[in-house]
Tab-separated table of C-alpha atoms in Angstrom:
chain	number	residue	atom	x	y	z
A	1	UNK	CA	8.154	-5.837	-1.511
A	2	UNK	CA	5.878	-3.237	-2.041
A	3	UNK	CA	2.259	-3.101	-3.816
A	4	UNK	CA	0.585	-0.028	-4.701
A	5	UNK	CA	-3.030	0.717	-5.295
A	6	UNK	CA	-4.815	3.897	-6.052
A	7	UNK	CA	-4.735	5.399	-2.648
A	8	UNK	CA	-2.437	2.922	-0.608
A	9	UNK	CA	1.151	1.541	-0.529
A	10	UNK	CA	1.413	-1.977	0.976
A	11	UNK	CA	5.071	-2.498	2.224
A	12	UNK	CA	6.970	-4.928	4.693
A	13	UNK	CA	6.869	-4.043	8.324
A	14	UNK	CA	9.750	-2.419	10.172
A	15	UNK	CA	10.071	-2.180	14.096
A	16	UNK	CA	9.749	1.513	13.446
A	17	UNK	CA	5.894	0.658	12.967
A	18	UNK	CA	5.603	-0.241	16.619
A	19	UNK	CA	3.958	2.889	17.990
A	20	UNK	CA	1.549	3.243	14.998
A	21	UNK	CA	0.503	-0.252	15.114
A	22	UNK	CA	0.226	-0.384	19.031
A	23	UNK	CA	-2.211	2.579	18.511
A	24	UNK	CA	-4.533	0.346	16.473
A	25	UNK	CA	-4.192	-3.108	18.191
A	26	UNK	CA	-4.599	-1.410	21.703
A	27	UNK	CA	-7.649	0.104	21.197
A	28	UNK	CA	-10.583	-1.716	22.489
A	29	UNK	CA	-12.872	-0.877	19.891
A	30	UNK	CA	-10.787	-2.096	16.899
A	31	UNK	CA	-9.973	-5.280	18.544
A	32	UNK	CA	-13.363	-6.201	20.358
A	33	UNK	CA	-13.453	-9.360	17.947
A	34	UNK	CA	-10.215	-10.320	19.429
A	35	UNK	CA	-10.014	-11.912	23.021
A	36	UNK	CA	-8.449	-8.856	24.053
A	37	UNK	CA	-6.335	-5.596	22.672
A	38	UNK	CA	-2.670	-6.036	22.321
A	39	UNK	CA	-0.386	-4.917	25.110
A	40	UNK	CA	3.299	-3.730	24.115
A	41	UNK	CA	4.803	-7.314	24.142
A	42	UNK	CA	1.748	-8.604	21.559
A	43	UNK	CA	2.437	-5.801	19.533
A	44	UNK	CA	6.080	-6.196	19.235
A	45	UNK	CA	5.545	-10.058	18.692
A	46	UNK	CA	3.182	-9.285	15.908
A	47	UNK	CA	5.971	-7.194	14.135
A	48	UNK	CA	8.432	-9.763	14.593
A	49	UNK	CA	6.010	-12.849	13.594
A	50	UNK	CA	5.289	-10.931	10.247
A	51	UNK	CA	9.180	-10.347	9.745
A	52	UNK	CA	9.599	-14.097	10.055
A	53	UNK	CA	6.678	-14.830	7.655
A	54	UNK	CA	8.333	-12.641	4.960
A	55	UNK	CA	11.587	-14.501	5.308
A	56	UNK	CA	9.990	-18.023	5.490
A	57	UNK	CA	7.059	-17.866	3.167
A	58	UNK	CA	7.810	-14.628	1.193
A	59	UNK	CA	4.510	-12.910	2.171
A	60	UNK	CA	2.945	-11.669	5.686
A	61	UNK	CA	0.827	-9.117	6.828
A	62	UNK	CA	2.278	-5.657	5.345
A	63	UNK	CA	1.771	-2.391	6.752
A	64	UNK	CA	-0.738	-0.170	4.943
A	65	UNK	CA	0.164	3.339	4.396
A	66	UNK	CA	-1.776	6.124	2.697
A	67	UNK	CA	0.154	7.152	-0.570
A	68	UNK	CA	-0.484	10.866	-0.096
A	69	UNK	CA	0.722	11.284	3.338
A	70	UNK	CA	2.656	7.875	4.493
A	71	UNK	CA	0.697	7.721	7.344
A	72	UNK	CA	0.467	4.216	8.760
A	73	UNK	CA	-3.325	3.121	8.955
A	74	UNK	CA	-2.982	-0.917	9.428
A	75	UNK	CA	-1.935	-4.074	7.904
A	76	UNK	CA	-3.148	-6.171	5.313
A	77	UNK	CA	-1.778	-9.349	3.514
A	78	UNK	CA	-1.369	-13.250	3.815
A	79	UNK	CA	-0.733	-15.735	6.314
A	80	UNK	CA	-0.994	-19.416	6.982
A	81	UNK	CA	-4.101	-19.780	9.472
A	82	UNK	CA	-5.638	-22.917	11.126
A	83	UNK	CA	-9.195	-22.535	9.575
A	84	UNK	CA	-11.350	-25.556	10.877
A	85	UNK	CA	-8.340	-27.851	11.343
A	86	UNK	CA	-6.428	-26.869	8.232
A	87	UNK	CA	-3.331	-24.553	7.447
A	88	UNK	CA	-4.635	-22.436	4.830
A	89	UNK	CA	-3.547	-19.076	3.314
A	90	UNK	CA	-5.543	-16.464	4.529
A	91	UNK	CA	-6.240	-12.884	3.661
A	92	UNK	CA	-6.378	-10.505	6.739
A	93	UNK	CA	-6.806	-6.933	7.192
A	94	UNK	CA	-6.927	-4.401	10.401
A	95	UNK	CA	-7.292	-0.708	9.502
A	96	UNK	CA	-7.226	1.919	11.948
A	97	UNK	CA	-10.844	2.849	13.216
A	98	UNK	CA	-10.549	6.449	11.928
A	99	UNK	CA	-10.562	5.489	8.346
A	100	UNK	CA	-13.277	2.866	8.514
A	101	UNK	CA	-16.017	2.799	6.051
A	102	UNK	CA	-13.652	4.636	3.288
A	103	UNK	CA	-13.092	1.530	1.497
A	104	UNK	CA	-9.411	0.857	2.341
A	105	UNK	CA	-9.871	-2.436	3.914
A	106	UNK	CA	-11.279	-3.908	0.686
A	107	UNK	CA	-8.678	-2.016	-1.611
A	108	UNK	CA	-5.842	-3.312	0.113
A	109	UNK	CA	-7.422	-6.851	0.373
A	110	UNK	CA	-8.144	-6.928	-3.125
A	111	UNK	CA	-4.318	-5.963	-3.846
A	112	UNK	CA	-3.308	-8.629	-1.881
A	113	UNK	CA	-5.750	-11.123	-3.585
A	114	UNK	CA	-4.370	-10.380	-6.696
A	115	UNK	CA	-0.902	-10.164	-5.927
A	116	UNK	CA	-1.564	-13.796	-4.071
A	117	UNK	CA	-2.817	-15.449	-7.166
A	118	UNK	CA	-0.235	-13.748	-9.383
A	119	UNK	CA	3.059	-14.714	-7.118
A	120	UNK	CA	1.920	-18.017	-5.633
A	121	UNK	CA	0.891	-21.401	-6.597
A	122	UNK	CA	-2.358	-21.437	-4.081
A	123	UNK	CA	-5.688	-22.302	-5.988
A	124	UNK	CA	-7.710	-20.888	-3.049
A	125	UNK	CA	-7.355	-17.937	-0.663
A	126	UNK	CA	-9.421	-17.769	2.565
A	127	UNK	CA	-10.250	-15.276	5.078
A	128	UNK	CA	-11.921	-16.371	8.397
A	129	UNK	CA	-13.631	-14.311	11.123
A	130	UNK	CA	-15.502	-14.487	14.243
A	131	UNK	CA	-19.358	-14.579	13.509
A	132	UNK	CA	-19.670	-11.276	14.800
A	133	UNK	CA	-17.200	-9.374	12.762
A	134	UNK	CA	-19.390	-7.715	10.133
A	135	UNK	CA	-17.035	-5.591	8.840
A	136	UNK	CA	-14.500	-8.653	7.999
A	137	UNK	CA	-17.038	-10.728	6.228
A	138	UNK	CA	-18.171	-7.732	4.444
A	139	UNK	CA	-14.712	-6.926	3.177
A	140	UNK	CA	-14.257	-10.554	2.262
A	141	UNK	CA	-17.332	-10.021	0.180
A	142	UNK	CA	-16.317	-7.037	-1.241
A	143	UNK	CA	-13.175	-9.053	-2.583
A	144	UNK	CA	-15.264	-11.465	-4.227
A	145	UNK	CA	-14.917	-14.284	-1.825
A	146	UNK	CA	-18.034	-16.131	-0.978
A	147	UNK	CA	-19.029	-18.134	2.448
A	148	UNK	CA	-18.072	-21.626	2.748
A	149	UNK	CA	-18.512	-22.579	6.160
A	150	UNK	CA	-19.340	-21.594	9.893
A	151	UNK	CA	-17.481	-24.049	12.240
A	152	UNK	CA	-17.144	-24.292	16.336
A	153	UNK	CA	-13.691	-22.270	17.254
A	154	UNK	CA	-12.298	-22.035	20.605
A	155	UNK	CA	-11.267	-18.781	20.119
A	156	UNK	CA	-14.308	-17.264	18.533
A	157	UNK	CA	-16.928	-19.359	19.897
A	158	UNK	CA	-18.274	-19.816	16.099
A	159	UNK	CA	-16.171	-18.663	13.054
A	160	UNK	CA	-17.344	-18.054	9.670
A	161	UNK	CA	-14.779	-18.935	6.590
A	162	UNK	CA	-14.853	-17.173	3.319
A	163	UNK	CA	-12.972	-18.024	0.156
A	164	UNK	CA	-12.308	-17.245	-3.472
A	165	UNK	CA	-10.726	-19.815	-5.784
A	166	UNK	CA	-8.438	-19.082	-8.865
A	167	UNK	CA	-11.101	-19.689	-11.586
A	168	UNK	CA	-13.160	-17.482	-9.505
A	169	UNK	CA	-10.487	-14.656	-9.840
A	170	UNK	CA	-9.954	-15.169	-13.371
A	171	UNK	CA	-13.673	-14.556	-13.987
A	172	UNK	CA	-13.456	-11.471	-11.755
A	173	UNK	CA	-10.813	-10.265	-14.041
A	174	UNK	CA	-13.190	-10.228	-16.878
A	175	UNK	CA	-15.519	-8.000	-15.339
A	176	UNK	CA	-17.970	-7.083	-18.014
A	177	UNK	CA	-17.970	-3.343	-18.668
A	178	UNK	CA	-20.097	-0.847	-20.249
A	179	UNK	CA	-19.523	2.453	-21.705
A	180	UNK	CA	-22.061	5.289	-19.837
A	181	UNK	CA	-22.274	8.357	-22.091
A	182	UNK	CA	-23.999	10.919	-20.243
A	183	UNK	CA	-26.204	13.562	-21.867
A	184	UNK	CA	-23.900	14.779	-24.920
A	185	UNK	CA	-26.967	16.572	-26.289
A	186	UNK	CA	-26.910	19.684	-28.975
A	187	UNK	CA	-27.591	22.186	-26.641
A	188	UNK	CA	-24.136	21.971	-24.603
A	189	UNK	CA	-22.387	22.493	-27.979
A	190	UNK	CA	-21.899	26.106	-29.412
A	191	UNK	CA	-25.218	27.602	-30.857
A	192	UNK	CA	-26.995	25.498	-28.193
A	193	UNK	CA	-28.765	26.784	-25.353
A	194	UNK	CA	-26.705	25.654	-22.555
A	195	UNK	CA	-23.158	25.858	-24.117
A	196	UNK	CA	-20.281	24.347	-22.003
A	197	UNK	CA	-16.650	24.813	-22.281
A	198	UNK	CA	-14.375	22.421	-24.309
A	199	UNK	CA	-17.345	20.741	-25.301
A	200	UNK	CA	-16.204	19.617	-28.366
A	201	UNK	CA	-12.801	18.460	-27.494
A	202	UNK	CA	-14.580	16.283	-24.674
A	203	UNK	CA	-16.885	14.752	-27.633
A	204	UNK	CA	-13.663	13.995	-29.884
A	205	UNK	CA	-12.587	11.826	-26.905
A	206	UNK	CA	-15.891	10.282	-26.643
A	207	UNK	CA	-15.797	9.321	-29.951
A	208	UNK	CA	-12.521	7.270	-29.489
A	209	UNK	CA	-14.260	5.509	-26.540
A	210	UNK	CA	-16.983	4.755	-28.557
A	211	UNK	CA	-14.690	3.450	-31.364
A	212	UNK	CA	-12.868	1.398	-28.972
A	213	UNK	CA	-15.730	0.202	-26.979
A	214	UNK	CA	-17.319	-1.395	-30.250
A	215	UNK	CA	-14.023	-3.089	-31.306
A	216	UNK	CA	-14.078	-4.728	-28.002
A	217	UNK	CA	-17.851	-5.640	-27.900
A	218	UNK	CA	-18.400	-3.403	-24.746
A	219	UNK	CA	-22.011	-2.310	-24.647
A	220	UNK	CA	-22.333	1.391	-25.275
A	221	UNK	CA	-25.036	3.249	-23.263
A	222	UNK	CA	-26.323	6.786	-23.794
A	223	UNK	CA	-28.124	8.679	-21.366
A	224	UNK	CA	-30.434	11.764	-22.769
A	225	UNK	CA	-31.666	14.150	-20.435
A	226	UNK	CA	-35.347	15.991	-20.959
A	227	UNK	CA	-35.845	19.043	-18.984
A	228	UNK	CA	-39.392	20.285	-17.689
A	229	UNK	CA	-40.957	22.913	-20.014
A	230	UNK	CA	-40.091	25.822	-17.675
A	231	UNK	CA	-36.273	25.149	-18.651
A	232	UNK	CA	-34.597	26.924	-21.370
A	233	UNK	CA	-32.700	23.793	-22.698
A	234	UNK	CA	-33.113	19.888	-23.350
A	235	UNK	CA	-36.679	20.718	-24.018
A	236	UNK	CA	-38.493	17.598	-25.230
A	237	UNK	CA	-38.919	17.255	-29.219
A	238	UNK	CA	-36.346	20.202	-29.981
A	239	UNK	CA	-33.276	20.083	-31.726
A	240	UNK	CA	-31.073	20.799	-28.730
A	241	UNK	CA	-32.810	17.753	-26.873
A	242	UNK	CA	-31.064	15.320	-29.357
A	243	UNK	CA	-28.014	13.341	-28.815
A	244	UNK	CA	-25.150	14.823	-30.915
A	245	UNK	CA	-25.320	13.468	-34.608
A	246	UNK	CA	-21.507	12.601	-34.309
A	247	UNK	CA	-21.718	10.567	-31.634
A	248	UNK	CA	-25.300	8.977	-32.606
A	249	UNK	CA	-26.357	5.489	-31.291
A	250	UNK	CA	-26.316	2.712	-33.566
A	251	UNK	CA	-29.303	-0.095	-33.570
A	252	UNK	CA	-29.251	-1.915	-30.444
A	253	UNK	CA	-27.267	0.290	-28.466
A	254	UNK	CA	-29.306	1.079	-25.253
A	255	UNK	CA	-30.637	4.736	-24.747
A	256	UNK	CA	-31.768	5.502	-21.104
A	257	UNK	CA	-33.937	8.576	-20.905
A	258	UNK	CA	-33.625	10.656	-17.337
A	259	UNK	CA	-35.578	13.361	-16.081
A	260	UNK	CA	-33.286	14.154	-12.804
A	261	UNK	CA	-29.361	14.397	-12.641
A	262	UNK	CA	-28.660	10.949	-11.417
A	263	UNK	CA	-29.195	8.626	-14.237
A	264	UNK	CA	-30.167	5.807	-12.078
A	265	UNK	CA	-33.040	7.578	-10.311
A	266	UNK	CA	-36.603	6.342	-11.816
A	267	UNK	CA	-34.942	5.026	-14.837
A	268	UNK	CA	-34.135	1.628	-15.942
A	269	UNK	CA	-30.075	1.833	-15.906
A	270	UNK	CA	-29.738	0.126	-12.872
A	271	UNK	CA	-31.847	-3.044	-13.960
A	272	UNK	CA	-30.275	-2.924	-17.280
A	273	UNK	CA	-26.639	-3.326	-16.355
A	274	UNK	CA	-27.435	-6.137	-13.884
A	275	UNK	CA	-29.751	-7.834	-16.345
A	276	UNK	CA	-26.610	-8.027	-18.634
A	277	UNK	CA	-24.403	-8.713	-15.985
A	278	UNK	CA	-22.308	-5.350	-15.944
A	279	UNK	CA	-20.410	-4.517	-12.989
A	280	UNK	CA	-17.751	-1.810	-14.131
A	281	UNK	CA	-18.952	1.600	-15.588
A	282	UNK	CA	-16.885	3.643	-18.026
A	283	UNK	CA	-18.193	7.237	-17.794
A	284	UNK	CA	-18.011	10.130	-19.600
A	285	UNK	CA	-20.181	13.110	-20.732
A	286	UNK	CA	-22.017	16.455	-19.399
A	287	UNK	CA	-22.133	18.372	-17.251
A	288	UNK	CA	-18.864	17.306	-14.966
A	289	UNK	CA	-20.235	19.147	-11.932
A	290	UNK	CA	-23.912	17.900	-12.245
A	291	UNK	CA	-25.477	15.019	-13.972
A	292	UNK	CA	-21.849	13.304	-14.352
A	293	UNK	CA	-20.845	13.467	-10.623
A	294	UNK	CA	-24.463	12.833	-9.327
A	295	UNK	CA	-24.212	9.823	-11.513
A	296	UNK	CA	-20.964	8.574	-10.515
A	297	UNK	CA	-21.539	8.878	-6.693
A	298	UNK	CA	-24.762	6.983	-7.161
A	299	UNK	CA	-23.117	4.024	-8.892
A	300	UNK	CA	-20.893	3.413	-5.703
A	301	UNK	CA	-24.351	3.045	-3.945
A	302	UNK	CA	-25.565	0.686	-6.667
A	303	UNK	CA	-22.276	-1.504	-6.145
A	304	UNK	CA	-20.888	-0.456	-9.580
A	305	UNK	CA	-16.856	-0.085	-9.781
A	306	UNK	CA	-16.330	3.035	-11.997
A	307	UNK	CA	-13.655	4.508	-14.121
A	308	UNK	CA	-14.507	8.135	-14.825
A	309	UNK	CA	-12.415	9.749	-18.108
A	310	UNK	CA	-11.382	13.165	-17.473
A	311	UNK	CA	-10.585	14.575	-20.821
A	312	UNK	CA	-13.970	13.134	-22.138
A	313	UNK	CA	-16.377	15.129	-19.851
A	314	UNK	CA	-17.281	19.099	-20.039
A	315	UNK	CA	-18.711	21.421	-17.634
A	316	UNK	CA	-19.007	25.460	-17.458
A	317	UNK	CA	-18.444	28.507	-15.523
A	318	UNK	CA	-20.537	28.778	-12.259
A	319	UNK	CA	-21.419	31.303	-9.943
A	320	UNK	CA	-21.419	31.956	-6.230
A	321	UNK	CA	-22.105	35.241	-4.491
A	322	UNK	CA	-21.180	37.023	-7.443
A	323	UNK	CA	-18.009	35.653	-8.116
A	324	UNK	CA	-17.490	33.494	-11.289
A	325	UNK	CA	-15.836	30.105	-10.898
A	326	UNK	CA	-13.847	29.415	-14.266
A	327	UNK	CA	-15.131	25.938	-15.784
A	328	UNK	CA	-11.651	24.788	-15.559
A	329	UNK	CA	-11.459	25.024	-11.892
A	330	UNK	CA	-14.967	23.629	-11.704
A	331	UNK	CA	-13.744	20.762	-13.841
A	332	UNK	CA	-10.481	19.917	-11.540
A	333	UNK	CA	-12.651	20.588	-8.601
A	334	UNK	CA	-15.184	18.113	-9.231
A	335	UNK	CA	-12.878	15.257	-10.422
A	336	UNK	CA	-11.046	15.699	-7.541
A	337	UNK	CA	-13.689	15.129	-4.985
A	338	UNK	CA	-14.648	12.005	-6.703
A	339	UNK	CA	-11.318	10.784	-7.453
A	340	UNK	CA	-10.391	7.220	-5.536
A	341	UNK	CA	-13.262	6.939	-3.226
A	342	UNK	CA	-16.062	7.218	-5.996
A	343	UNK	CA	-14.232	6.529	-9.289
A	344	UNK	CA	-10.859	5.813	-10.721
A	345	UNK	CA	-10.059	9.114	-12.724
A	346	UNK	CA	-8.137	8.220	-16.168
């Protein structure tokens, strides 16, 4: 059995995972919400317990490894746990502390959640944790679970229980999306004041995204940049500042006017998206290295899931210390820096 995500592979444990697991579960900081860190015997038993779970239930805690390097960084999966007197299917997760706060726990747990609802008959999945374990209940919330109770627990003193139902998961899969088109304005095209590399090619892809979005009733949001008078492009009232006629907004489309690279900064973008229940952004536009990059990074801070369409973005040559960095390299470098952590690159 194997589950793959953008950055991770979840696979069954083997006894060869002992050393890598022991490094994690013997660490006092990692295990501070457990009665005590694991010794070697407890670590071996942990692996053997999961091997038995695979045989009995068809699931258990799976080893989590980085797809790029195959490094073992923890485990995540489903086990049957006693939650306030009931044996219930529980999603658990343990990630090596050097990989904390990088989204690996929630990425793995989301994949396990989806696998469980797609491959088992359970109508509700749970996670429980010691009341002091902020990281654990934050991960539970990140995969759509809600706190359903807190109860006295001999092991934890007080435990919190989180849960997500199959119906809630189905609704989550229908997460409302919006197409965000950033700064596709005349000055970026040949003859404009700030011509970009491959602007027309990116625009053609954007045209197809608009067509697809309108067919699917997906909101289309245009972002238009206005520069201060001392700049030489995107000057208010000029033809160069106008949105390209070839992708022009239709009545009812939202237009966000911005004055900073970040499309959220001092604009109504976040409030508009939240008012309309939009949680996932499909982003495209110009320039990849400036306003697209800044907006995508900010979107994560605001809690949005982002899909960035690589060939629907354009950039330009950059210069540093007299050296010219070609636009093709700029494009690849900025997309690579956003990949997985800030956005899914498609």
